Coordinates of C-alpha atoms in Angstrom, one line a residue:
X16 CA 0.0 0.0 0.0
X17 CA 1.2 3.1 -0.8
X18 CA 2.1 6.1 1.5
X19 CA -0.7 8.0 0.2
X20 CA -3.3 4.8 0.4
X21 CA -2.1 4.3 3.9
X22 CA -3.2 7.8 4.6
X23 CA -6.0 8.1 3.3
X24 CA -7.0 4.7 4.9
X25 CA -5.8 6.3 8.4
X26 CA -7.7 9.2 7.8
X27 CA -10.9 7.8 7.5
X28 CA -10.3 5.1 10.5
X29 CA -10.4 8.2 12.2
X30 CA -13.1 9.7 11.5
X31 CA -15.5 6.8 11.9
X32 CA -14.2 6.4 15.0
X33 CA -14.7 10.1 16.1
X34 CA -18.4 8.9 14.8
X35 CA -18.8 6.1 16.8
X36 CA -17.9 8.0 19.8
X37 CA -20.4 11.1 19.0
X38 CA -23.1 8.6 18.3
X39 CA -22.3 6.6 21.9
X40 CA -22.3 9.9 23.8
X41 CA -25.8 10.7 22.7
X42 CA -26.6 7.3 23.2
X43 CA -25.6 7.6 26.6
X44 CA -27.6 10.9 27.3
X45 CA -30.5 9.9 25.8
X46 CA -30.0 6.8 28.3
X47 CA -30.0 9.1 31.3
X48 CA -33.4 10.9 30.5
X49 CA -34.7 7.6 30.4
X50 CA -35.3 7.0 26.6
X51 CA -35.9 3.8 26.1
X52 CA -33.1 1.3 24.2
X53 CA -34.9 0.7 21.5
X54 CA -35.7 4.4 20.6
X55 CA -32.0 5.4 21.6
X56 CA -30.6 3.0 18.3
X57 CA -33.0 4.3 16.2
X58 CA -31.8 7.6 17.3
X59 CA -27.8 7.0 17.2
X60 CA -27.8 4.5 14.6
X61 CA -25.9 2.0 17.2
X62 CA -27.1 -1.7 18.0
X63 CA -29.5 -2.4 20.4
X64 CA -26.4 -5.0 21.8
X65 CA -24.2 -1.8 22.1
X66 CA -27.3 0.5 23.7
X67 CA -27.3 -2.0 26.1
X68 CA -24.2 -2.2 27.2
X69 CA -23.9 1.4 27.4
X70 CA -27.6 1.3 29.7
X71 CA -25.1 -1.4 32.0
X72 CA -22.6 0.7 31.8
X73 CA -24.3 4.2 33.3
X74 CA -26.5 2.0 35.8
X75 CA -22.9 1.0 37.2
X76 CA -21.4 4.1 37.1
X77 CA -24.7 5.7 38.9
X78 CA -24.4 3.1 41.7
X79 CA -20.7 3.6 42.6

C-alpha cells in the first residue's frame, strides 16, 4: 500500500471512530433521561447490543 493509500485509509479510520464516539455519547444521554433502548438505536444508529451495554454501563457508574 502506498504512502498516500495508507493515509487516506488512516484518515478515514479516524473519523468513523470520532463517529462512533459522538453517536455513543448521545446514546448515553438519551439513556440518562430515560429514553428507552430501543428508541435510543434508532436515534444513534448503534445496536441495540451496544445501547445495552452502554444502559449497564451508566447503571454501574450511577451506583458507585
Amino acid at each position: 500500500m502506498t504512502y498516500l493509500r495508507q493515509r487516506a485509509y488512516d484518515l478515514e479510520e479516524g473519523r468513523e471512530q470520532g463517529r462512533n464516539e459522538k453517536a455513543e455519547e448521545a446514546a448515553k444521554n438519551a439513556l440518562a433521561l430515560e429514553i428507552p433502548a430501543d428508541k435510543v438505536t434508532k436515534i444513534t444508529g448503534l445496536s441495540l447490543e451496544k445501547v445495552l451495554e452502554l444502559q449497564e454501563h451508566i447503571k454501574v457508574t450511577a451506583q458507585a
